[in-house]
Amino acid sequence: QVQLVESGGGLVQAGGSLRVSCFASGGTFSMDAMGWFRQAPGKEREFVAAIRLSGGNTYYASSVNGRFTISRDNAKNTVNLQMNSLKPEDTAVYYCAADRRIVAATNRYEYDYWGQGTQVTVSS
């Protein structure tokens, strides 16, 4: 079965950068899109960024557009999220998600496969 494993979270000061990665295994060749979502304590899980694995179209939440970059390495079954100019409000658990058929890549309910999450903490 499909497994998603995130890595690369950590603690960084405001204005700094981090890169989180998601390695996918098990039947990933037919994936349509992969995305990143985040959830802060007491808040709903929200969309951050997504990428179509065929074609490479990307999508970003307005709150991260221009600061975050999502990319894929199909040969390595990996999707990366480069996060620059980080702010304290970016603090959250970041989750990788994937699905074989995505209509709206920003909609978390369309994703069937999820990783366990990685913590990103931005100090002020």
PDB file of C-alpha atoms in Angstrom:
ATOM      1  CA  GLN A   1       0.000   0.000   0.000  1.00  0.00           C
ATOM      2  CA  VAL A   2       0.991   3.624  -0.410  1.00  0.00           C
ATOM      3  CA  GLN A   3       3.127   5.052   2.354  1.00  0.00           C
ATOM      4  CA  LEU A   4       4.191   8.664   2.722  1.00  0.00           C
ATOM      5  CA  VAL A   5       7.030   9.619   5.036  1.00  0.00           C
ATOM      6  CA  GLU A   6       7.869  13.238   5.799  1.00  0.00           C
ATOM      7  CA  SER A   7      11.219  14.523   6.966  1.00  0.00           C
ATOM      8  CA  GLY A   8      13.056  17.769   7.460  1.00  0.00           C
ATOM      9  CA  GLY A   9      10.982  19.624  10.009  1.00  0.00           C
ATOM     10  CA  GLY A  10      12.552  21.442  12.915  1.00  0.00           C
ATOM     11  CA  LEU A  11      13.022  24.714  14.737  1.00  0.00           C
ATOM     12  CA  VAL A  12      14.046  27.887  12.947  1.00  0.00           C
ATOM     13  CA  GLN A  13      14.033  31.581  13.695  1.00  0.00           C
ATOM     14  CA  ALA A  14      11.681  33.934  11.938  1.00  0.00           C
ATOM     15  CA  GLY A  15      13.053  34.878   8.539  1.00  0.00           C
ATOM     16  CA  GLY A  16      14.890  31.601   8.199  1.00  0.00           C
ATOM     17  CA  SER A  17      14.395  28.677   5.841  1.00  0.00           C
ATOM     18  CA  LEU A  18      13.553  24.993   6.073  1.00  0.00           C
ATOM     19  CA  ARG A  19      12.918  22.263   3.567  1.00  0.00           C
ATOM     20  CA  VAL A  20      10.539  19.413   4.260  1.00  0.00           C
ATOM     21  CA  SER A  21      10.448  16.335   2.066  1.00  0.00           C
ATOM     22  CA  CYS A  22       7.964  13.559   1.436  1.00  0.00           C
ATOM     23  CA  PHE A  23       9.075  10.155   0.233  1.00  0.00           C
ATOM     24  CA  ALA A  24       6.349   8.005  -1.301  1.00  0.00           C
ATOM     25  CA  SER A  25       6.437   4.235  -1.665  1.00  0.00           C
ATOM     26  CA  GLY A  26       4.103   1.447  -2.709  1.00  0.00           C
ATOM     27  CA  GLY A  27       2.077   2.008  -5.877  1.00  0.00           C
ATOM     28  CA  THR A  28       2.984   5.630  -6.311  1.00  0.00           C
ATOM     29  CA  PHE A  29       3.440   5.419 -10.076  1.00  0.00           C
ATOM     30  CA  SER A  30      -0.231   6.214 -10.641  1.00  0.00           C
ATOM     31  CA  MET A  31      -0.446   9.221  -8.339  1.00  0.00           C
ATOM     32  CA  ASP A  32      -2.072  12.292  -9.845  1.00  0.00           C
ATOM     33  CA  ALA A  33      -1.004  14.906  -7.341  1.00  0.00           C
ATOM     34  CA  MET A  34       0.780  15.379  -4.049  1.00  0.00           C
ATOM     35  CA  GLY A  35       0.267  18.170  -1.596  1.00  0.00           C
ATOM     36  CA  TRP A  36       1.306  19.690   1.679  1.00  0.00           C
ATOM     37  CA  PHE A  37      -1.127  20.648   4.377  1.00  0.00           C
ATOM     38  CA  ARG A  38      -0.507  21.974   7.856  1.00  0.00           C
ATOM     39  CA  GLN A  39      -2.300  21.999  11.163  1.00  0.00           C
ATOM     40  CA  ALA A  40      -1.599  24.281  14.082  1.00  0.00           C
ATOM     41  CA  PRO A  41      -2.898  23.513  17.579  1.00  0.00           C
ATOM     42  CA  GLY A  42      -6.616  24.195  17.823  1.00  0.00           C
ATOM     43  CA  LYS A  43      -6.965  24.914  14.129  1.00  0.00           C
ATOM     44  CA  GLU A  44      -8.268  23.095  11.092  1.00  0.00           C
ATOM     45  CA  ARG A  45      -5.867  21.386   8.744  1.00  0.00           C
ATOM     46  CA  GLU A  46      -5.219  23.794   5.901  1.00  0.00           C
ATOM     47  CA  PHE A  47      -3.854  23.629   2.394  1.00  0.00           C
ATOM     48  CA  VAL A  48      -0.300  24.847   1.828  1.00  0.00           C
ATOM     49  CA  ALA A  49       0.850  23.718  -1.624  1.00  0.00           C
ATOM     50  CA  ALA A  50       0.305  20.990  -4.199  1.00  0.00           C
ATOM     51  CA  ILE A  51       1.834  19.737  -7.424  1.00  0.00           C
ATOM     52  CA  ARG A  52       0.583  17.614 -10.287  1.00  0.00           C
ATOM     53  CA  LEU A  53       3.034  14.772 -10.818  1.00  0.00           C
ATOM     54  CA  SER A  54       2.414  14.798 -14.542  1.00  0.00           C
ATOM     55  CA  GLY A  55       2.830  18.253 -15.988  1.00  0.00           C
ATOM     56  CA  GLY A  56       4.128  19.851 -12.824  1.00  0.00           C
ATOM     57  CA  ASN A  57       1.356  22.399 -12.273  1.00  0.00           C
ATOM     58  CA  THR A  58       1.692  23.926  -8.833  1.00  0.00           C
ATOM     59  CA  TYR A  59      -0.779  25.500  -6.435  1.00  0.00           C
ATOM     60  CA  TYR A  60      -0.163  27.606  -3.351  1.00  0.00           C
ATOM     61  CA  ALA A  61      -2.139  29.048  -0.500  1.00  0.00           C
ATOM     62  CA  SER A  62      -2.124  32.824  -0.597  1.00  0.00           C
ATOM     63  CA  SER A  63      -0.439  32.907   2.812  1.00  0.00           C
ATOM     64  CA  VAL A  64       2.674  31.149   1.481  1.00  0.00           C
ATOM     65  CA  ASN A  65       2.738  32.214  -2.159  1.00  0.00           C
ATOM     66  CA  GLY A  66       6.089  33.765  -2.970  1.00  0.00           C
ATOM     67  CA  ARG A  67       7.767  32.271   0.101  1.00  0.00           C
ATOM     68  CA  PHE A  68       7.265  28.525  -0.354  1.00  0.00           C
ATOM     69  CA  THR A  69       8.150  26.396  -3.354  1.00  0.00           C
ATOM     70  CA  ILE A  70       6.922  22.886  -4.004  1.00  0.00           C
ATOM     71  CA  SER A  71       8.870  20.594  -6.321  1.00  0.00           C
ATOM     72  CA  ARG A  72       8.921  16.974  -7.327  1.00  0.00           C
ATOM     73  CA  ASP A  73      11.548  14.394  -8.159  1.00  0.00           C
ATOM     74  CA  ASN A  74       9.610  11.645  -9.878  1.00  0.00           C
ATOM     75  CA  ALA A  75      12.648   9.394 -10.163  1.00  0.00           C
ATOM     76  CA  LYS A  76      13.061   9.491  -6.380  1.00  0.00           C
ATOM     77  CA  ASN A  77       9.326   9.467  -5.580  1.00  0.00           C
ATOM     78  CA  THR A  78       9.894  12.604  -3.526  1.00  0.00           C
ATOM     79  CA  VAL A  79       8.126  15.900  -3.186  1.00  0.00           C
ATOM     80  CA  ASN A  80       9.865  18.776  -1.462  1.00  0.00           C
ATOM     81  CA  LEU A  81       8.587  21.966   0.099  1.00  0.00           C
ATOM     82  CA  GLN A  82      11.171  24.723   0.352  1.00  0.00           C
ATOM     83  CA  MET A  83      10.049  27.276   2.921  1.00  0.00           C
ATOM     84  CA  ASN A  84      11.729  30.668   2.986  1.00  0.00           C
ATOM     85  CA  SER A  85      11.084  33.841   4.978  1.00  0.00           C
ATOM     86  CA  LEU A  86       9.372  31.789   7.625  1.00  0.00           C
ATOM     87  CA  LYS A  87       7.037  33.477  10.085  1.00  0.00           C
ATOM     88  CA  PRO A  88       5.872  32.382  13.543  1.00  0.00           C
ATOM     89  CA  GLU A  89       2.403  31.814  12.067  1.00  0.00           C
ATOM     90  CA  ASP A  90       3.896  29.096   9.848  1.00  0.00           C
ATOM     91  CA  THR A  91       4.369  26.976  12.976  1.00  0.00           C
ATOM     92  CA  ALA A  92       2.396  23.759  12.554  1.00  0.00           C
ATOM     93  CA  VAL A  93       2.610  20.071  11.860  1.00  0.00           C
ATOM     94  CA  TYR A  94       3.125  19.689   8.131  1.00  0.00           C
ATOM     95  CA  TYR A  95       1.493  16.730   6.421  1.00  0.00           C
ATOM     96  CA  CYS A  96       2.191  15.254   3.021  1.00  0.00           C
ATOM     97  CA  ALA A  97      -0.767  13.913   1.055  1.00  0.00           C
ATOM     98  CA  ALA A  98      -1.313  12.127  -2.238  1.00  0.00           C
ATOM     99  CA  ASP A  99      -4.053  10.663  -4.375  1.00  0.00           C
ATOM    100  CA  ARG A 100      -4.527   8.976  -7.723  1.00  0.00           C
ATOM    101  CA  ARG A 101      -7.301  11.260  -8.884  1.00  0.00           C
ATOM    102  CA  ILE A 102      -7.488  14.889  -7.848  1.00  0.00           C
ATOM    103  CA  VAL A 103      -9.914  17.450  -9.166  1.00  0.00           C
ATOM    104  CA  ALA A 104      -9.209  20.294  -6.761  1.00  0.00           C
ATOM    105  CA  ALA A 105      -5.658  19.988  -5.492  1.00  0.00           C
ATOM    106  CA  THR A 106      -6.339  22.449  -2.680  1.00  0.00           C
ATOM    107  CA  ASN A 107      -9.103  20.321  -1.164  1.00  0.00           C
ATOM    108  CA  ARG A 108      -7.822  18.088   1.636  1.00  0.00           C
ATOM    109  CA  TYR A 109     -10.843  15.801   1.390  1.00  0.00           C
ATOM    110  CA  GLU A 110      -9.733  14.644  -2.048  1.00  0.00           C
ATOM    111  CA  TYR A 111      -6.556  13.071  -0.705  1.00  0.00           C
ATOM    112  CA  ASP A 112      -6.702   9.472   0.458  1.00  0.00           C
ATOM    113  CA  TYR A 113      -3.078   8.994   1.485  1.00  0.00           C
ATOM    114  CA  TRP A 114      -1.388  10.910   4.282  1.00  0.00           C
ATOM    115  CA  GLY A 115       1.933  10.919   6.054  1.00  0.00           C
ATOM    116  CA  GLN A 116       2.407  11.059   9.799  1.00  0.00           C
ATOM    117  CA  GLY A 117       3.433  14.716   9.796  1.00  0.00           C
ATOM    118  CA  THR A 118       6.558  16.640  10.699  1.00  0.00           C
ATOM    119  CA  GLN A 119       6.731  19.533  13.134  1.00  0.00           C
ATOM    120  CA  VAL A 120       7.852  22.942  11.935  1.00  0.00           C
ATOM    121  CA  THR A 121       8.379  25.564  14.620  1.00  0.00           C
ATOM    122  CA  VAL A 122       9.267  29.173  13.834  1.00  0.00           C
ATOM    123  CA  SER A 123      10.421  31.272  16.772  1.00  0.00           C
ATOM    124  CA  SER A 124      10.006  35.024  16.869  1.00  0.00           C
TER     125      SER A 124
END
